Coordinates of C-alpha atoms in Angstrom, one line a residue:
X1257 CA -94.5 -72.5 167.1
X1258 CA -96.8 -73.3 164.2
X1259 CA -98.2 -76.8 164.1
X1260 CA -97.1 -77.8 160.6
X1261 CA -98.8 -81.3 160.9
X1262 CA -102.2 -79.8 160.4
X1263 CA -101.2 -79.0 156.7
X1264 CA -101.0 -82.8 156.2
X1265 CA -103.4 -84.3 158.7
X1266 CA -106.2 -81.8 158.6
X1267 CA -105.9 -80.9 155.0
X1268 CA -103.4 -81.9 152.3
X1269 CA -102.2 -78.4 151.5
X1270 CA -100.2 -77.1 148.6
X1271 CA -97.2 -74.8 149.2
X1272 CA -99.3 -71.9 148.0
X1273 CA -102.0 -72.7 150.6
X1274 CA -99.5 -73.0 153.4
X1275 CA -98.0 -69.6 152.4
X1276 CA -101.5 -68.0 152.4
X1277 CA -102.5 -69.6 155.7
X1278 CA -99.3 -68.4 157.5
X1279 CA -99.3 -65.1 155.7
X1280 CA -95.6 -65.3 154.9
X1281 CA -93.8 -64.5 151.7
X1282 CA -91.0 -67.0 152.2
X1283 CA -91.7 -70.4 153.7
X1284 CA -89.0 -72.6 152.1
X1285 CA -87.7 -73.8 155.5
X1286 CA -91.2 -74.6 156.8
X1287 CA -92.2 -76.3 153.6
X1288 CA -89.2 -78.5 153.7
X1289 CA -90.2 -79.6 157.2
X1290 CA -93.7 -80.5 155.8
X1291 CA -92.2 -82.5 153.0
X1292 CA -89.9 -84.3 155.4
X1293 CA -92.9 -85.3 157.5
X1294 CA -94.9 -86.4 154.5
X1295 CA -92.0 -88.6 153.3
X1296 CA -92.6 -90.9 156.2
X1297 CA -95.9 -91.9 154.5
X1298 CA -94.8 -91.9 150.9
X1299 CA -95.5 -94.8 148.6
X1300 CA -94.0 -94.9 145.2
X1301 CA -96.4 -95.5 142.3
X1302 CA -94.6 -97.4 139.4
X1303 CA -95.6 -94.8 136.9
X1304 CA -93.8 -91.8 135.5
X1305 CA -94.7 -88.3 134.3
X1306 CA -94.0 -87.3 130.7
X1307 CA -90.7 -85.9 131.9
X1308 CA -89.8 -89.3 133.4
X1309 CA -90.3 -88.4 137.1
X1310 CA -91.8 -91.1 139.3
X1311 CA -95.1 -90.4 141.0
X1312 CA -95.7 -91.1 144.7
X1313 CA -98.7 -91.2 147.1
X1314 CA -98.6 -89.9 150.6
X1315 CA -100.6 -92.4 152.7
X1316 CA -100.9 -90.1 155.7
X1317 CA -103.8 -90.5 158.3
X1318 CA -105.8 -87.8 156.6
X1319 CA -105.8 -89.5 153.2
X1320 CA -106.2 -93.0 154.7
X1321 CA -109.3 -91.8 156.6
X1322 CA -110.8 -90.4 153.4
X1323 CA -110.1 -93.6 151.6
X1324 CA -111.7 -95.6 154.3
X1325 CA -114.9 -93.5 154.2
X1326 CA -115.2 -93.8 150.5
X1327 CA -114.6 -97.6 150.7
X1328 CA -117.4 -97.9 153.2
X1329 CA -119.7 -95.9 151.0
X1330 CA -119.0 -98.0 147.9
X1331 CA -119.5 -101.2 149.8
X1332 CA -122.7 -99.9 151.4
X1333 CA -124.1 -99.0 148.1
X1334 CA -123.1 -102.3 146.6
X1335 CA -124.9 -104.2 149.3
X1336 CA -128.0 -102.0 149.2
X1337 CA -128.3 -102.4 145.4
X1338 CA -127.6 -106.1 145.7
X1339 CA -130.4 -106.6 148.3
X1340 CA -133.1 -104.8 146.3
X1341 CA -135.3 -107.9 146.1
X1342 CA -138.0 -106.5 143.7
X1343 CA -136.4 -107.0 140.2
X1344 CA -138.9 -104.7 138.6
X1345 CA -138.2 -101.9 141.1
X1346 CA -134.5 -102.6 140.8
X1347 CA -134.6 -102.1 137.0
X1348 CA -136.5 -98.9 137.4
X1349 CA -134.0 -97.5 139.9
X1350 CA -131.1 -98.6 137.6
X1351 CA -132.7 -97.0 134.5
X1352 CA -133.4 -93.8 136.3
X1353 CA -129.7 -93.5 137.4
X1354 CA -128.3 -94.4 134.0
X1355 CA -130.6 -91.9 132.3
X1356 CA -129.2 -89.2 134.6
X1357 CA -125.7 -90.3 133.8
X1358 CA -126.3 -90.4 130.1
X1359 CA -127.7 -86.8 130.3
X1360 CA -124.3 -85.6 131.6
X1361 CA -122.7 -87.2 128.5
X1362 CA -125.2 -85.7 126.1
X1363 CA -124.8 -82.2 127.6
X1364 CA -121.0 -82.4 127.3
X1365 CA -121.2 -83.4 123.6
X1366 CA -123.9 -80.8 123.1
X1367 CA -126.4 -83.4 121.9
X1368 CA -130.0 -82.2 122.1
X1369 CA -131.8 -85.1 123.7
X1370 CA -134.9 -85.0 126.0
X1371 CA -135.1 -87.0 129.2
X1372 CA -137.7 -89.2 127.6
X1373 CA -135.5 -90.0 124.6
X1374 CA -132.5 -90.8 127.0
X1375 CA -134.7 -93.1 129.0
X1376 CA -135.8 -95.0 125.8
X1377 CA -132.1 -95.3 124.8
X1378 CA -131.2 -96.7 128.2
X1379 CA -134.0 -99.2 128.1
X1380 CA -133.3 -100.1 124.5
X1381 CA -136.8 -99.1 123.4
X1382 CA -135.7 -96.5 120.8
X1383 CA -135.7 -98.2 117.5
X1384 CA -135.1 -95.3 115.0
X1385 CA -132.8 -92.7 116.2
X1386 CA -131.4 -89.3 115.0
X1387 CA -127.8 -89.7 113.7
X1388 CA -126.7 -87.1 116.3
X1389 CA -127.7 -89.5 119.1
X1390 CA -126.1 -92.7 117.7
X1391 CA -123.1 -92.2 120.0
X1392 CA -125.4 -92.1 123.0
X1393 CA -127.0 -95.3 121.9
X1394 CA -123.6 -97.0 121.5
X1395 CA -122.4 -95.7 124.9
X1396 CA -125.6 -96.9 126.6
X1397 CA -125.2 -100.3 124.9
X1398 CA -121.7 -100.7 126.3
X1399 CA -122.9 -99.9 129.8
X1400 CA -125.7 -102.4 129.6
X1401 CA -123.3 -105.0 128.4
X1402 CA -121.0 -104.2 131.3
X1403 CA -123.9 -104.4 133.7
X1404 CA -124.6 -108.0 132.5
X1405 CA -121.0 -109.0 132.5
X1406 CA -119.5 -111.6 134.8
X1407 CA -117.0 -110.1 137.3
X1408 CA -113.6 -111.7 136.7
X1409 CA -112.1 -110.4 139.9
X1410 CA -109.0 -109.3 138.0
X1411 CA -108.1 -106.9 135.3
X1412 CA -106.3 -109.2 132.9
X1413 CA -108.6 -108.4 130.1
X1414 CA -108.5 -104.7 130.5
X1415 CA -106.7 -104.0 127.3
X1416 CA -109.1 -106.1 125.3
X1417 CA -112.0 -104.3 126.8
X1418 CA -110.4 -100.9 125.9
X1419 CA -110.0 -102.0 122.3
X1420 CA -113.7 -103.1 122.1
X1421 CA -114.8 -99.8 123.6
X1422 CA -112.7 -97.7 121.2
X1423 CA -114.0 -99.7 118.2
X1424 CA -117.6 -99.3 119.3
X1425 CA -117.5 -95.6 120.2
X1426 CA -115.6 -94.7 117.1
X1427 CA -117.8 -96.9 114.9
X1428 CA -114.8 -98.5 113.2
X1429 CA -112.7 -101.6 112.8
X1430 CA -109.4 -100.1 114.1
X1431 CA -106.5 -102.4 114.7
X1432 CA -105.2 -103.0 118.3
X1433 CA -102.1 -100.8 117.8
X1434 CA -104.0 -97.8 116.4
X1435 CA -106.5 -96.9 119.1
X1436 CA -104.4 -94.0 120.3
X1437 CA -104.2 -90.5 118.7
X1438 CA -102.1 -90.0 115.6
X1439 CA -101.6 -86.2 116.1
X1440 CA -101.7 -83.7 118.9
X1441 CA -105.2 -82.6 119.9
X1442 CA -104.3 -79.0 120.9
X1443 CA -102.3 -76.4 119.1
X1444 CA -100.2 -75.8 122.2
X1445 CA -99.3 -78.9 124.1
X1446 CA -97.6 -77.1 127.0
X1447 CA -98.9 -74.1 128.9
X1448 CA -96.8 -71.1 130.1
X1449 CA -95.1 -73.1 133.0
X1450 CA -92.2 -75.3 132.1
X1451 CA -93.0 -79.0 132.7
X1452 CA -96.7 -78.6 132.8
X1453 CA -98.2 -80.5 129.8
X1454 CA -101.7 -80.1 128.4
X1455 CA -101.3 -83.4 126.6
X1456 CA -98.8 -86.1 125.9
X1457 CA -96.6 -86.1 122.8
X1458 CA -98.0 -88.6 120.3
X1459 CA -94.8 -90.8 120.2
X1460 CA -94.9 -91.3 124.0
X1461 CA -98.5 -92.4 124.3
X1462 CA -98.3 -96.1 123.6
X1463 CA -95.5 -96.8 126.0
X1464 CA -97.0 -94.7 128.9
X1465 CA -100.4 -96.3 128.4
X1466 CA -98.7 -99.8 128.4
X1467 CA -97.2 -98.9 131.7
X1468 CA -100.6 -97.9 133.0
X1469 CA -102.1 -101.2 132.0
X1470 CA -99.3 -103.1 133.7
X1471 CA -99.8 -101.1 136.9
X1472 CA -103.5 -101.9 136.9
X1473 CA -103.1 -105.6 136.1
X1474 CA -100.2 -106.5 138.3
X1475 CA -100.1 -104.3 141.4
X1476 CA -102.4 -106.0 143.8
X1477 CA -100.8 -104.1 146.7
X1478 CA -102.7 -100.9 145.7
X1479 CA -106.4 -100.5 146.6
X1480 CA -108.7 -100.6 143.6
X1481 CA -109.8 -97.0 144.4
X1482 CA -106.2 -95.9 144.1
X1483 CA -106.2 -97.6 140.7
X1484 CA -109.4 -95.8 139.7
X1485 CA -107.8 -92.4 140.6
X1486 CA -104.6 -93.3 138.8
X1487 CA -106.5 -94.2 135.6
X1488 CA -108.6 -91.1 135.8
X1489 CA -105.4 -88.9 136.2
X1490 CA -103.4 -90.6 133.6
X1491 CA -106.0 -90.4 130.9
X1492 CA -106.8 -86.8 131.7
X1493 CA -103.1 -86.1 131.8
X1494 CA -102.0 -87.9 128.6
X1495 CA -105.1 -87.4 126.5
X1496 CA -104.3 -90.5 124.5
X1497 CA -107.5 -90.8 122.4
X1498 CA -108.4 -88.7 119.4
X1499 CA -112.1 -88.7 120.4
X1500 CA -114.3 -89.3 123.4
X1501 CA -111.4 -89.5 125.9
X1502 CA -113.5 -88.8 129.0
X1503 CA -116.3 -91.2 128.0
X1504 CA -113.7 -94.0 127.3
X1505 CA -112.1 -93.3 130.7
X1506 CA -115.5 -93.4 132.4
X1507 CA -116.2 -96.9 131.0
X1508 CA -112.7 -98.1 132.0
X1509 CA -113.3 -96.9 135.6
X1510 CA -116.7 -98.8 135.6
X1511 CA -114.8 -101.9 134.3
X1512 CA -112.2 -101.7 137.0
X1513 CA -114.8 -101.3 139.7
X1514 CA -116.9 -104.2 138.4
X1515 CA -113.9 -106.5 138.4
X1516 CA -113.0 -105.5 142.0
X1517 CA -116.0 -107.5 143.4
X1518 CA -118.4 -104.5 143.5
X1519 CA -120.7 -106.4 141.1
X1520 CA -123.0 -104.9 138.5
X1521 CA -123.9 -101.9 140.6
X1522 CA -120.6 -100.5 139.5
X1523 CA -122.0 -99.2 136.2
X1524 CA -124.3 -96.8 138.1
X1525 CA -121.5 -94.8 139.6
X1526 CA -121.3 -91.6 137.6
X1527 CA -117.6 -91.5 136.8
X1528 CA -118.8 -89.3 133.9
X1529 CA -119.3 -86.5 136.4
X1530 CA -115.7 -86.9 137.7
X1531 CA -114.1 -86.9 134.3
X1532 CA -116.1 -84.6 132.0
X1533 CA -115.2 -80.9 132.3
X1534 CA -114.2 -81.3 136.0
X1535 CA -112.0 -78.2 136.7
X1536 CA -111.3 -79.3 140.2
X1537 CA -109.5 -82.5 139.1
X1538 CA -107.9 -80.6 136.2
X1539 CA -106.3 -78.2 138.6
X1540 CA -105.2 -81.0 140.8
X1541 CA -103.5 -82.7 137.8
X1542 CA -101.5 -79.6 137.2
X1543 CA -100.4 -79.7 140.9
X1544 CA -99.3 -83.3 140.5
X1545 CA -97.1 -82.3 137.5
X1546 CA -95.5 -79.5 139.5
X1547 CA -94.7 -81.7 142.5
X1548 CA -94.9 -85.4 141.2
X1549 CA -97.0 -85.8 144.4
X1550 CA -100.1 -87.8 143.2
X1551 CA -101.8 -87.2 146.6
X1552 CA -103.1 -83.8 145.4
X1553 CA -105.2 -85.5 142.7
X1554 CA -106.1 -88.5 144.9
X1555 CA -107.4 -86.2 147.6
X1556 CA -109.8 -84.4 145.3
X1557 CA -110.7 -87.6 143.5
X1558 CA -111.9 -89.1 146.8
X1559 CA -114.0 -86.0 147.5
X1560 CA -115.6 -86.2 144.1
X1561 CA -116.2 -90.0 144.2
X1562 CA -117.5 -89.7 147.8
X1563 CA -120.1 -87.1 146.6
X1564 CA -121.3 -89.4 143.7
X1565 CA -121.6 -92.4 146.1
X1566 CA -123.5 -90.3 148.6
X1567 CA -125.9 -89.3 145.8
X1568 CA -126.5 -92.9 145.0
X1569 CA -127.0 -93.8 148.6
X1570 CA -129.5 -91.0 149.1
X1571 CA -131.4 -92.0 145.9
X1572 CA -131.7 -95.6 146.9
X1573 CA -133.1 -94.6 150.3
X1574 CA -135.6 -92.3 148.6
X1575 CA -136.5 -95.1 146.2
X1576 CA -137.0 -97.7 148.9
X1577 CA -139.1 -95.3 150.9
X1578 CA -141.3 -94.6 147.8
X1579 CA -141.7 -98.4 147.2
X1580 CA -142.8 -99.0 150.8
X1581 CA -145.4 -96.2 150.7
X1582 CA -146.7 -97.4 147.3
X1583 CA -147.0 -100.9 148.6
X1584 CA -148.9 -99.7 151.6
X1585 CA -151.3 -97.6 149.6
X1586 CA -151.9 -100.1 146.9
X1587 CA -155.6 -101.2 146.9
X1588 CA -156.7 -104.8 146.4
X1589 CA -157.6 -105.6 142.8
X1590 CA -161.2 -106.6 143.2
X1591 CA -164.6 -105.2 142.3
X1592 CA -165.4 -104.1 145.8
X1593 CA -162.4 -101.8 146.1
X1594 CA -161.6 -101.0 142.5
X1595 CA -164.5 -98.5 142.0
X1596 CA -164.8 -97.2 145.5
X1597 CA -162.5 -94.3 146.1
X1598 CA -164.3 -93.4 149.3
X1599 CA -162.9 -96.5 151.0
X1600 CA -159.3 -95.4 150.4
X1601 CA -157.9 -92.9 153.0
X1602 CA -154.4 -91.5 152.5
X1603 CA -152.4 -91.1 155.7
X1604 CA -150.9 -87.6 155.2
X1605 CA -148.3 -88.1 157.9
X1606 CA -147.1 -91.3 156.3
X1607 CA -147.1 -89.8 152.8
X1608 CA -144.7 -87.1 154.0
X1609 CA -142.1 -89.5 155.4
X1610 CA -138.9 -90.3 153.5
X1611 CA -137.0 -92.2 156.1
X1612 CA -137.3 -96.0 155.6
X1613 CA -136.9 -97.0 159.2
X1614 CA -139.5 -94.5 160.3
X1615 CA -142.0 -95.7 157.7
X1616 CA -141.3 -99.3 158.6
X1617 CA -141.7 -98.7 162.3
X1618 CA -145.1 -97.0 161.8
X1619 CA -146.4 -99.8 159.5
X1620 CA -145.0 -102.5 161.9
X1621 CA -146.9 -101.0 164.9
X1622 CA -150.1 -100.9 162.8
X1623 CA -149.7 -104.5 161.7
X1624 CA -149.3 -105.6 165.3
X1625 CA -152.4 -103.6 166.3
X1626 CA -154.4 -105.2 163.5
X1627 CA -153.2 -108.7 164.3
X1628 CA -154.2 -108.2 168.0
X1629 CA -157.8 -107.9 166.9
X1630 CA -158.1 -111.5 165.9
X1631 CA -155.9 -114.3 167.4
X1632 CA -155.6 -117.6 165.7
X1633 CA -153.2 -120.5 165.5
X1634 CA -151.7 -122.3 162.5
X1635 CA -150.1 -125.7 162.3
X1636 CA -148.1 -127.4 159.6
X1637 CA -147.6 -131.1 158.8
X1638 CA -143.8 -131.1 159.3
X1639 CA -142.6 -130.3 162.8
X1640 CA -138.9 -130.4 162.3
X1641 CA -138.5 -128.0 159.3
X1642 CA -135.0 -126.3 159.2
X1643 CA -135.6 -122.5 158.9
X1644 CA -132.0 -121.4 158.5
X1645 CA -130.6 -118.2 160.1
X1646 CA -132.6 -115.2 161.1
X1647 CA -132.1 -112.0 159.1
X1648 CA -129.9 -110.6 161.8
X1649 CA -127.8 -113.8 162.1
X1650 CA -127.4 -114.0 158.3
X1651 CA -126.2 -110.4 158.2
X1652 CA -123.6 -111.2 160.9
X1653 CA -122.4 -114.3 159.0
X1654 CA -122.2 -112.3 155.8
X1655 CA -120.0 -109.7 157.4
X1656 CA -117.8 -112.4 158.9
X1657 CA -117.4 -114.2 155.6
X1658 CA -116.4 -111.0 153.8
X1659 CA -113.9 -110.0 156.5
X1660 CA -112.4 -113.5 157.0
X1661 CA -112.2 -114.7 153.4
X1662 CA -111.0 -112.1 150.8
X1663 CA -111.5 -114.7 148.0
X1664 CA -115.3 -114.5 148.0
X1665 CA -117.3 -111.5 146.9
X1666 CA -120.0 -109.6 148.8
X1667 CA -122.8 -111.2 146.7
X1668 CA -121.4 -114.7 147.3
X1669 CA -121.3 -114.1 151.0
X1670 CA -124.8 -112.7 151.0
X1671 CA -126.1 -115.7 149.2
X1672 CA -124.4 -118.3 151.4
X1673 CA -125.5 -116.5 154.6
X1674 CA -129.1 -117.0 153.5
X1675 CA -128.6 -120.5 152.0
X1676 CA -126.5 -122.5 154.4
X1677 CA -129.0 -124.9 156.0
X1678 CA -127.6 -128.4 156.2
X1679 CA -129.8 -131.0 154.4
X1680 CA -131.0 -128.5 151.9
X1681 CA -129.9 -128.2 148.3
X1682 CA -129.6 -125.2 146.0
X1683 CA -129.1 -124.7 142.3
X1684 CA -127.6 -122.1 140.0
X1685 CA -131.1 -120.8 139.5
X1686 CA -131.4 -120.3 143.2
X1687 CA -128.4 -118.0 143.1
X1688 CA -129.5 -116.2 139.9
X1689 CA -133.0 -115.5 141.3
X1690 CA -131.8 -114.5 144.8
X1691 CA -129.1 -112.1 143.6
X1692 CA -130.7 -111.0 140.4
X1693 CA -127.7 -111.6 138.2
X1694 CA -126.9 -113.3 134.9
X1695 CA -126.9 -117.1 134.7
X1696 CA -123.1 -117.2 134.0
X1697 CA -122.4 -115.0 137.0
X1698 CA -124.5 -117.3 139.1
X1699 CA -122.7 -120.4 137.8
X1700 CA -119.2 -119.0 138.4
X1701 CA -120.2 -117.8 141.8
X1702 CA -121.6 -121.1 143.0
X1703 CA -118.5 -122.9 141.7
X1704 CA -116.4 -120.4 143.5
X1705 CA -118.2 -121.2 146.8
X1706 CA -117.6 -124.9 146.0
X1707 CA -113.9 -124.3 145.5
X1708 CA -113.8 -122.4 148.8
X1709 CA -115.3 -125.4 150.7
X1710 CA -118.8 -124.0 151.4
X1711 CA -120.8 -126.3 149.2
X1712 CA -120.5 -129.8 147.7
X1713 CA -121.6 -130.2 144.1
X1714 CA -123.5 -133.2 142.8
X1715 CA -125.0 -133.8 139.4
X1716 CA -128.8 -134.5 139.3
X1717 CA -130.6 -135.1 136.1
X1718 CA -129.8 -132.2 133.8
X1719 CA -128.5 -129.8 136.5
X1720 CA -126.2 -129.6 139.5
X1721 CA -127.2 -129.5 143.2
X1722 CA -125.2 -127.6 145.7
X1723 CA -125.4 -128.8 149.3
X1724 CA -123.9 -126.8 152.3
X1725 CA -120.9 -128.5 154.0
X1726 CA -120.7 -128.5 157.8
X1727 CA -117.9 -126.2 158.8
X1728 CA -116.4 -125.4 162.2

């Protein structure tokens, strides 16, 4: 007896894949059993295909496990990026990633731009620019604006953002009702198989896109990663824009992520790689049209997004390791050392290490050994200074806050866990400097913590002071 469950719980197989795996010409009876099993996990998505069929998502253990793994990755990257304390290094990391992402856009549009030019565009250092690169400049400008935006923790302004994006990228003053295409983009809007559309008929675009916006704004029961995948599929499926559809969709996905409490690290996720010339997702979208089962697309979307997040996690680890090594090898800026290269010996073993924990462990042991050479004591005038939580205790509190209170974001929990000492007072600038965000983000975040009962807020001269409230 064949274990049919493996075609759902070990892989989310298509009918063709099941037929090939079983080496059978006719599998209708077996396939119906598989569909019956999957129906136990089916969740209707309030969106339809061009033909009017409703989509559904199979939330089986296999898919839920994948979703959980991607969620952990995106949260892990968000926290790691948030905790990069050196603002100069953080900007360098950000600019490197955005340059790489912009290169993907330039290649897809066949714009000849060197890495150096792309870096100058990303950092807004390119004053005069070739007309062929103006789009890249506009695209980068939109991403930088998004990076400095305040997370609204909702998608109520999604349509306004879309209109602004379309106006900027198309360099025009289009009206709100004219952002969608006015004629078919392809000569043949359907391929050889009935019901499989290559793009949506023009007359249907506004209503279907309106349904998409309503789904994104109102359906809080769906995980935001599901919303990302639905947006990706729908725009790829409908092709609602005359120009730059993939780039517009990439910005929308960044906007959705930003406003799902992932903070400004959201702009670094290379959704461009998922949406531009991605044949894997294109094939998956055809399978969705054949079956109205959105799970086929979601499955592949999770794989692709997981790969992009893993790339970011690997890059941030490499960057942190590089920073630690550079800090260790940096010589003191004085006359005795500056001109004496003979006094500077490079530890070849340390230079080859890329693992942060390994590097830190080596340096920590050296520091202990160096400190043991000379023992001395220090005393301070105040003997009852409150030192707050240790790093380990703060991390535990941060996790507890995020898990126990869904109303506060990761960055708000991170700040509070490190600034919760009774008797101390903090300011908006404290939040801004600690998190490395815009002033308006810091202000709204502190006020959010006040609303949730973590701080009291008192006016003092020309500013407000925020004092931790004793909580049980």
